[in-house]
């Protein structure tokens, strides 16, 4: 039955808010049930009822006139083209669903690049696609991507609060990111702000500020102490008058303004997190900043420009802007420029006196402070660059592994920052200047590595410090260091009675010394290796290899064991494990007379015949080595247990020894893991299946048959994994009755086809219609009765009646209070089931609804249709 009130709330109201655009889905537009659309005369009657409702609503309520006009125009177009049919509606539904699905995928892909998104953005994106229903789908899809939807943006202040500029000046003087960082000292700061400022998990108090003041009380009076005192005073005042939250929020906005200029939410959130704001709040804050247009810097007056120049250390530029200030205004700004100029001039004069007294490092410290306030003063910066820093106290050079020499040093005791170092390498003597020798590296750290040092020479490494190019401190030297690299890429190959060793060496090596143990026997070696023959099989030999430059390196050791020629592995078998563990298999073989056994697995048999001799390189081209747990065996038998591989694989035993490989027997092992997480969703006669594919399986066989029927009469279809992924699952047509479904993995290869164990489930039918109604009986209509009827026999499931206050009809069981439960029973045509419902006493109107009481999650074979009750 057509419910006009529900249709107006769920369809027409969203369409009206969407620019009076009719829903694209015709089934939604005409309130047609997609599971059971009426046919023939019933369909025409339903369309007429909906059309009549439009006309009545447009006449009675002016607010709906425009949407009704749009619906009438679209209706007339469908009528003229003979498309007012259930078949056209269903075909159009499939097209619209596909287009909306594609559009949603694109919207989600774009929105999911950020961790949070504004609800207003979802509304804008969903409006052309269907309004509220599509918006709800978007929320679900974004939730699965762990993207939060923020319904209410964080309100941000439009301008600075009282004392904001004063706090900002103190923060700049102290070099702090935010005013709150005065509390942290050298420690990390963490705070939350949206629900009230909390630092380290608790509200900020006056005692916290007094504690900072007490810690700084003993400092000598200078600019930093003055700035700290001013900052604490202003923070205390803001704390007392309740404006501290707004002050900190304004500071955050100003601090992230450069990051906001990039327009990237993650960049702004990361900057806010770095400043100490808790991560989730930082994401909400970034969303609010970008949505209010904070990327556009506000217009500033001349006083603001001067204030920013002073904070950025551009004193001379601030002086040049002073004449632009309006007369008799901004006296505070003028005074701060004057005070800064006086401080810089005093520092420069004191530095000149220290230079004259020979105390250049004290002068450099004074000039550095002056340049910090007047970085645009080229004369001050030039005077600072002419002062060489003190030399580094100590240098260390260590011959590291390989061809590297690691050089490190104690930093220069300079009283200023901005010091960099140059490392110079010389032979036989220390460097006399920064340009005397080969430059190894330039860094502001305190270590470098020399990767191109010559071998065998006495090398000296000298470190020079500088504040600017061309003005160097005296050098500090480490050495001499003698680099003696070892041979690399050492490899050994054996046969029955000899060992052959190869290596890679540097071109400047003058010779090689090799000694064999046991016995301490010298072995003659060339530039690329040696051959040692007439050895005893089964004995492990150790070779110490040293390089001469001509001084000898410490040496590297390689071991090798000559082995007898390998023989073929006699047999290889798959044996059951004790306890019949289905997840593992056991491979067993007889040990050959010579050689070690290696097992390798592949998806196909080896191309070599059994008994063939191949090389070690050829062996590595076949499959991969089988690794497992060795099982106890006899003196002649060996075994290994390992996890059962998926699908069909071939395992071959190879005998390896003396640089030779003999191909042995091959066995086939078959195992297919079952699919998991099998799920089904029915839409009328169509069932959509999904499952998780096991590793190594690309084909599945799907079978289904009516519940209660024989599996021998099942229909089936094969589904390839690629098609499954392209379609997002598998869709089958089963009819409306309940069915059983099985999905089995399938493996195919040259040996044939193997079908694994199936995973199955029951899929409920699309439902037998059961009509219900509530009636009032008894004297004064005090008794409410529920009546259920059906046109065909069906199993009636457990039902529940819920009561909700007001005039809104409950749509789900959880939208009301249960007042009656009806146990499962058979429902036959012509024999209604009636139940008295104990309605709870209520003041004012109420509504009753009847629903399937499904606790199993298997679904029901009936569909309830009826008229909700109420009073």
Short mmCIF file of C-alpha atoms in Angstrom, two decimals, residues 113-503:
data_model
loop_
_atom_site.label_atom_id
_atom_site.label_comp_id
_atom_site.label_asym_id
_atom_site.label_seq_id
_atom_site.Cartn_x
_atom_site.Cartn_y
_atom_site.Cartn_z
CA UNK A 113 42.91 11.14 0.43
CA UNK A 114 42.34 13.00 3.73
CA UNK A 115 41.66 11.49 7.20
CA UNK A 116 38.59 13.72 7.77
CA UNK A 117 35.94 15.29 5.54
CA UNK A 118 33.21 17.87 6.21
CA UNK A 119 29.59 16.67 6.18
CA UNK A 120 28.73 19.60 3.91
CA UNK A 121 31.08 18.16 1.28
CA UNK A 122 29.16 14.85 1.40
CA UNK A 123 25.85 16.66 0.96
CA UNK A 124 27.15 18.54 -2.09
CA UNK A 125 28.57 15.36 -3.62
CA UNK A 126 25.45 13.28 -2.91
CA UNK A 127 22.85 15.82 -4.02
CA UNK A 128 23.02 15.08 -7.79
CA UNK A 129 23.04 11.32 -7.14
CA UNK A 130 20.02 10.93 -4.88
CA UNK A 131 20.38 13.04 -1.77
CA UNK A 132 20.15 11.61 1.75
CA UNK A 133 20.23 7.91 0.81
CA UNK A 134 23.39 8.35 -1.27
CA UNK A 135 24.91 10.52 1.47
CA UNK A 136 24.36 7.70 3.96
CA UNK A 137 26.08 5.28 1.55
CA UNK A 138 28.99 7.69 1.21
CA UNK A 139 29.35 7.82 5.01
CA UNK A 140 29.48 4.01 5.16
CA UNK A 141 32.06 3.77 2.36
CA UNK A 142 34.26 6.44 3.94
CA UNK A 143 33.91 4.73 7.32
CA UNK A 144 35.33 1.55 5.81
CA UNK A 145 38.29 3.63 4.61
CA UNK A 146 38.66 4.98 8.19
CA UNK A 147 37.78 8.50 7.09
CA UNK A 148 35.89 10.51 9.73
CA UNK A 149 32.96 12.71 8.72
CA UNK A 150 32.81 15.94 10.75
CA UNK A 151 29.23 17.21 11.01
CA UNK A 152 30.08 20.52 12.70
CA UNK A 153 33.28 22.39 11.83
CA UNK A 154 35.44 23.83 14.58
CA UNK A 155 34.49 27.56 14.97
CA UNK A 156 37.58 29.71 14.51
CA UNK A 157 38.17 33.33 15.62
CA UNK A 158 38.14 36.02 12.92
CA UNK A 159 40.92 38.10 14.42
CA UNK A 160 43.46 38.34 17.24
CA UNK A 161 42.16 38.38 20.82
CA UNK A 162 43.21 41.03 23.36
CA UNK A 163 46.96 40.87 24.06
CA UNK A 164 47.37 38.62 21.02
CA UNK A 165 49.97 40.81 19.33
CA UNK A 166 51.86 41.29 22.59
CA UNK A 167 51.96 37.53 23.18
CA UNK A 168 53.12 37.01 19.60
CA UNK A 169 56.05 39.43 20.08
CA UNK A 170 57.16 37.61 23.23
CA UNK A 171 56.90 34.25 21.49
CA UNK A 172 59.04 35.47 18.59
CA UNK A 173 61.67 36.88 20.96
CA UNK A 174 61.89 33.56 22.81
CA UNK A 175 61.90 31.54 19.56
CA UNK A 176 58.91 29.44 20.69
CA UNK A 177 56.41 27.78 18.32
CA UNK A 178 53.45 28.79 20.56
CA UNK A 179 53.05 30.60 23.86
CA UNK A 180 52.17 27.27 25.57
CA UNK A 181 55.69 25.99 24.87
CA UNK A 182 57.00 28.25 27.62
CA UNK A 183 55.59 25.58 29.97
CA UNK A 184 57.50 22.69 28.39
CA UNK A 185 61.08 23.91 28.35
CA UNK A 186 63.07 21.29 26.43
CA UNK A 187 60.29 18.68 26.71
CA UNK A 188 57.62 17.82 24.14
CA UNK A 189 54.24 19.52 24.62
CA UNK A 190 50.85 17.87 24.08
CA UNK A 191 47.53 19.64 24.48
CA UNK A 192 43.85 19.52 23.49
CA UNK A 193 41.73 22.59 22.82
CA UNK A 194 38.31 22.04 21.27
CA UNK A 195 36.53 21.09 24.54
CA UNK A 196 38.62 23.50 26.61
CA UNK A 197 42.40 23.84 26.88
CA UNK A 198 44.10 20.90 28.60
CA UNK A 199 47.89 20.60 28.70
CA UNK A 200 49.25 17.11 29.34
CA UNK A 201 45.71 15.88 30.03
CA UNK A 202 44.70 18.49 32.65
CA UNK A 203 43.51 22.12 32.69
CA UNK A 204 46.13 24.86 32.82
CA UNK A 205 46.29 26.69 36.17
CA UNK A 206 47.84 29.89 37.50
CA UNK A 207 50.14 27.68 39.61
CA UNK A 208 51.60 26.23 36.39
CA UNK A 209 52.52 29.72 35.20
CA UNK A 210 53.94 30.62 38.64
CA UNK A 211 56.12 27.50 38.49
CA UNK A 212 57.66 28.68 35.19
CA UNK A 213 58.16 32.14 36.67
CA UNK A 214 59.96 30.66 39.68
CA UNK A 215 62.30 28.63 37.44
CA UNK A 216 63.30 31.73 35.49
CA UNK A 217 63.57 34.06 38.50
CA UNK A 218 67.31 33.50 38.99
CA UNK A 219 68.23 34.25 35.40
CA UNK A 220 70.06 37.47 34.71
CA UNK A 221 67.92 40.28 33.39
CA UNK A 222 68.12 40.32 29.59
CA UNK A 223 65.76 40.39 26.60
CA UNK A 224 64.78 36.74 27.03
CA UNK A 225 63.90 37.11 30.70
CA UNK A 226 61.90 40.27 29.96
CA UNK A 227 60.03 38.48 27.17
CA UNK A 228 59.34 35.49 29.44
CA UNK A 229 57.95 37.72 32.20
CA UNK A 230 55.72 39.59 29.72
CA UNK A 231 54.48 36.32 28.22
CA UNK A 232 53.61 34.77 31.60
CA UNK A 233 51.80 37.97 32.66
CA UNK A 234 49.67 38.04 29.49
CA UNK A 235 48.91 34.29 29.70
CA UNK A 236 47.84 34.71 33.34
CA UNK A 237 45.51 37.54 32.40
CA UNK A 238 43.96 35.51 29.55
CA UNK A 239 43.55 32.53 31.90
CA UNK A 240 41.72 34.64 34.45
CA UNK A 241 39.37 36.39 32.00
CA UNK A 242 38.60 33.17 30.08
CA UNK A 243 40.16 34.21 26.75
CA UNK A 244 43.12 31.77 26.86
CA UNK A 245 41.41 29.17 24.62
CA UNK A 246 40.75 31.76 21.94
CA UNK A 247 44.30 33.12 22.25
CA UNK A 248 45.92 29.69 21.73
CA UNK A 249 43.53 28.91 18.84
CA UNK A 250 44.43 32.19 17.13
CA UNK A 251 48.14 31.43 17.61
CA UNK A 252 47.61 28.01 15.96
CA UNK A 253 45.90 29.60 12.97
CA UNK A 254 48.77 32.05 12.52
CA UNK A 255 51.39 29.28 12.95
CA UNK A 256 49.88 27.00 10.27
CA UNK A 257 49.17 29.80 7.78
CA UNK A 258 52.20 28.88 5.52
CA UNK A 259 51.17 25.21 5.53
CA UNK A 260 47.54 26.18 4.81
CA UNK A 261 48.73 28.02 1.73
CA UNK A 262 49.46 24.63 0.13
CA UNK A 263 45.77 23.70 0.47
CA UNK A 264 46.56 20.18 1.74
CA UNK A 265 44.71 18.97 4.86
CA UNK A 266 47.37 16.43 5.82
CA UNK A 267 50.08 19.12 5.64
CA UNK A 268 48.13 21.46 7.93
CA UNK A 269 47.23 18.64 10.36
CA UNK A 270 50.85 17.47 10.50
CA UNK A 271 52.03 21.01 11.29
CA UNK A 272 49.40 21.38 14.05
CA UNK A 273 50.44 18.00 15.52
CA UNK A 274 54.09 19.07 15.47
CA UNK A 275 53.09 22.13 17.48
CA UNK A 276 51.60 19.84 20.14
CA UNK A 277 47.88 19.58 19.27
CA UNK A 278 46.49 16.04 19.73
CA UNK A 279 46.30 14.22 16.37
CA UNK A 280 42.51 13.83 16.00
CA UNK A 281 41.91 17.44 17.02
CA UNK A 282 44.66 18.50 14.61
CA UNK A 283 42.71 16.87 11.76
CA UNK A 284 39.47 18.67 12.77
CA UNK A 285 41.39 21.94 13.13
CA UNK A 286 42.97 21.57 9.67
CA UNK A 287 39.55 20.87 8.12
CA UNK A 288 38.11 24.03 9.72
CA UNK A 289 41.08 26.16 8.62
CA UNK A 290 40.88 25.06 4.98
CA UNK A 291 37.07 25.34 4.84
CA UNK A 292 37.01 28.94 6.08
CA UNK A 293 39.47 30.14 3.42
CA UNK A 294 42.44 30.58 5.74
CA UNK A 295 44.78 29.95 2.81
CA UNK A 296 44.19 33.59 1.74
CA UNK A 297 46.27 35.88 3.94
CA UNK A 298 44.25 38.74 5.39
CA UNK A 299 45.09 42.29 4.43
CA UNK A 300 47.52 43.92 6.85
CA UNK A 301 48.23 47.51 7.67
CA UNK A 302 51.70 49.07 7.88
CA UNK A 303 51.93 48.45 11.64
CA UNK A 304 51.35 44.74 11.04
CA UNK A 305 54.00 44.71 8.32
CA UNK A 306 56.55 46.36 10.62
CA UNK A 307 55.62 43.98 13.43
CA UNK A 308 56.20 41.01 11.13
CA UNK A 309 59.50 42.40 9.87
CA UNK A 310 60.75 42.86 13.44
CA UNK A 311 59.70 39.30 14.32
CA UNK A 312 61.52 38.01 11.22
CA UNK A 313 64.77 39.83 12.00
CA UNK A 314 64.48 42.47 9.23
CA UNK A 315 65.16 45.53 11.34
CA UNK A 316 66.49 47.73 8.52
CA UNK A 317 63.40 47.03 6.40
CA UNK A 318 61.20 47.91 9.40
CA UNK A 319 63.09 51.21 9.76
CA UNK A 320 62.42 52.00 6.10
CA UNK A 321 58.66 51.45 6.62
CA UNK A 322 58.40 53.82 9.63
CA UNK A 323 57.70 56.93 7.49
CA UNK A 324 54.64 55.14 6.08
CA UNK A 325 52.95 54.98 9.48
CA UNK A 326 50.12 57.50 9.96
CA UNK A 327 51.18 60.47 12.08
CA UNK A 328 50.34 60.37 15.79
CA UNK A 329 49.44 56.68 15.55
CA UNK A 330 51.10 53.39 16.47
CA UNK A 331 53.55 54.99 18.89
CA UNK A 332 54.13 51.57 20.42
CA UNK A 333 55.42 50.26 17.06
CA UNK A 334 57.72 53.26 16.64
CA UNK A 335 59.13 52.71 20.13
CA UNK A 336 59.85 49.04 19.48
CA UNK A 337 61.73 49.87 16.26
CA UNK A 338 63.73 52.53 18.11
CA UNK A 339 64.56 50.11 20.96
CA UNK A 340 65.63 47.39 18.52
CA UNK A 341 67.86 49.82 16.64
CA UNK A 342 69.50 50.90 19.89
CA UNK A 343 70.12 47.29 20.94
CA UNK A 344 71.74 46.40 17.60
CA UNK A 345 73.94 49.48 17.63
CA UNK A 346 75.09 48.73 21.20
CA UNK A 347 75.90 45.12 20.29
CA UNK A 348 77.92 46.21 17.25
CA UNK A 349 79.92 48.70 19.34
CA UNK A 350 80.67 46.13 22.04
CA UNK A 351 81.75 43.62 19.37
CA UNK A 352 84.19 46.13 17.92
CA UNK A 353 85.77 46.62 21.34
CA UNK A 354 86.14 42.86 21.83
CA UNK A 355 87.82 42.50 18.42
CA UNK A 356 90.30 45.20 19.38
CA UNK A 357 91.05 43.30 22.61
CA UNK A 358 91.68 40.04 20.70
CA UNK A 359 88.57 38.27 22.03
CA UNK A 360 87.17 37.40 18.62
CA UNK A 361 84.80 34.63 19.76
CA UNK A 362 83.03 36.94 22.23
CA UNK A 363 82.76 39.47 19.39
CA UNK A 364 81.30 36.79 17.13
CA UNK A 365 78.68 35.97 19.77
CA UNK A 366 77.67 39.64 20.05
CA UNK A 367 77.49 40.05 16.28
CA UNK A 368 75.41 36.88 15.96
CA UNK A 369 72.85 38.31 18.41
CA UNK A 370 72.83 41.57 16.44
CA UNK A 371 72.40 39.80 13.10
CA UNK A 372 69.49 37.82 14.55
CA UNK A 373 67.57 41.09 14.96
CA UNK A 374 68.99 42.76 11.82
CA UNK A 375 69.61 39.96 9.38
CA UNK A 376 69.16 42.41 6.52
CA UNK A 377 72.12 44.50 7.71
CA UNK A 378 74.86 43.46 5.26
CA UNK A 379 77.58 45.32 7.18
CA UNK A 380 76.96 43.37 10.40
CA UNK A 381 76.80 40.05 8.52
CA UNK A 382 80.04 40.89 6.70
CA UNK A 383 81.88 41.68 9.93
CA UNK A 384 80.71 38.36 11.41
CA UNK A 385 81.93 36.40 8.36
CA UNK A 386 85.47 37.74 8.77
CA UNK A 387 85.84 36.10 12.23
CA UNK A 388 87.22 32.56 12.03
CA UNK A 389 85.86 30.13 14.64
CA UNK A 390 88.12 28.24 17.09
CA UNK A 391 89.59 24.94 15.77
CA UNK A 392 88.02 21.60 16.67
CA UNK A 393 89.59 20.10 19.83
CA UNK A 394 90.07 16.51 18.61
CA UNK A 395 89.78 14.38 15.41
CA UNK A 396 89.50 10.59 15.11
CA UNK A 397 90.04 8.49 11.95
CA UNK A 398 89.20 4.77 12.00
CA UNK A 399 89.77 2.14 9.31
CA UNK A 400 86.23 0.79 9.00
CA UNK A 401 85.10 -2.41 7.29
CA UNK A 402 85.89 -2.55 3.57
CA UNK A 403 87.30 0.43 1.71
CA UNK A 404 86.07 3.13 4.11
CA UNK A 405 87.80 5.38 6.59
CA UNK A 406 85.44 6.94 9.15
CA UNK A 407 86.44 10.43 10.35
CA UNK A 408 84.75 12.10 13.34
CA UNK A 409 85.63 15.07 15.54
CA UNK A 410 84.62 17.07 18.57
CA UNK A 411 82.71 20.19 17.42
CA UNK A 412 84.43 23.56 17.56
CA UNK A 413 83.85 25.37 20.90
CA UNK A 414 82.44 28.34 18.96
CA UNK A 415 79.97 30.46 20.91
CA UNK A 416 77.77 30.93 17.84
CA UNK A 417 75.85 28.68 15.51
CA UNK A 418 76.23 28.27 11.76
CA UNK A 419 79.60 26.48 11.92
CA UNK A 420 80.51 24.07 9.10
CA UNK A 421 83.56 21.88 8.62
CA UNK A 422 85.80 20.80 5.73
CA UNK A 423 87.80 17.56 5.87
CA UNK A 424 91.03 17.32 3.84
CA UNK A 425 93.07 14.15 3.16
CA UNK A 426 96.85 14.24 2.68
CA UNK A 427 99.61 11.59 2.45
CA UNK A 428 102.59 11.33 4.78
CA UNK A 429 101.90 14.73 6.49
CA UNK A 430 99.04 16.86 7.87
CA UNK A 431 97.41 19.53 5.68
CA UNK A 432 98.66 23.07 6.10
CA UNK A 433 95.41 24.77 4.97
CA UNK A 434 91.86 23.99 3.94
CA UNK A 435 92.97 23.83 0.28
CA UNK A 436 96.10 21.72 0.87
CA UNK A 437 95.12 18.17 -0.14
CA UNK A 438 92.03 16.32 -1.34
CA UNK A 439 88.70 17.54 0.07
CA UNK A 440 86.78 14.54 1.45
CA UNK A 441 83.62 16.35 2.52
CA UNK A 442 81.88 19.52 3.75
CA UNK A 443 79.29 19.23 6.53
CA UNK A 444 77.72 20.99 9.49
CA UNK A 445 77.78 17.69 11.40
CA UNK A 446 80.78 16.05 13.02
CA UNK A 447 81.54 12.98 10.89
CA UNK A 448 82.23 11.97 7.27
CA UNK A 449 83.35 8.78 5.52
CA UNK A 450 86.20 8.54 2.99
CA UNK A 451 85.13 5.87 0.47
CA UNK A 452 87.91 6.49 -2.04
CA UNK A 453 91.01 6.38 0.13
CA UNK A 454 94.16 4.82 -1.44
CA UNK A 455 95.42 1.59 0.16
CA UNK A 456 98.78 1.10 1.85
CA UNK A 457 99.68 4.79 2.41
CA UNK A 458 99.94 6.71 5.69
CA UNK A 459 96.90 8.99 5.43
CA UNK A 460 96.25 12.14 7.47
CA UNK A 461 92.81 13.75 7.87
CA UNK A 462 92.63 17.43 8.86
CA UNK A 463 89.41 19.23 9.85
CA UNK A 464 88.92 23.01 9.37
CA UNK A 465 85.98 25.03 10.79
CA UNK A 466 84.37 28.07 9.18
CA UNK A 467 81.48 30.52 9.51
CA UNK A 468 81.75 31.60 5.86
CA UNK A 469 83.55 30.48 2.73
CA UNK A 470 87.26 31.40 2.73
CA UNK A 471 87.67 32.18 6.45
CA UNK A 472 88.98 29.02 8.15
CA UNK A 473 90.10 28.07 11.62
CA UNK A 474 93.47 26.37 12.17
CA UNK A 475 93.34 22.66 11.28
CA UNK A 476 93.13 19.67 13.64
CA UNK A 477 94.57 16.38 12.33
CA UNK A 478 94.10 12.63 12.91
CA UNK A 479 96.47 10.02 11.58
CA UNK A 480 98.37 8.42 10.20
CA UNK A 481 95.82 5.78 9.09
CA UNK A 482 96.77 2.90 6.81
CA UNK A 483 93.93 1.44 4.74
CA UNK A 484 94.31 -2.30 4.09
CA UNK A 485 91.08 -3.58 2.42
CA UNK A 486 90.33 -7.30 2.22
CA UNK A 487 89.31 -9.29 -0.86
CA UNK A 488 85.57 -9.35 -1.56
CA UNK A 489 83.04 -11.64 -3.30
CA UNK A 490 84.86 -14.74 -2.04
CA UNK A 491 83.46 -18.03 -3.38
CA UNK A 492 84.58 -21.67 -3.07
CA UNK A 493 83.84 -24.67 -5.33
CA UNK A 494 84.87 -28.24 -4.44
CA UNK A 495 85.02 -31.63 -6.11
CA UNK A 496 86.20 -35.02 -4.82
CA UNK A 497 89.79 -33.95 -4.05
CA UNK A 498 90.26 -30.21 -4.71
CA UNK A 499 89.09 -26.75 -3.69
CA UNK A 500 88.91 -23.74 -6.01
CA UNK A 501 88.47 -20.27 -4.45
CA UNK A 502 87.84 -17.02 -6.34
CA UNK A 503 87.61 -13.39 -5.18
#
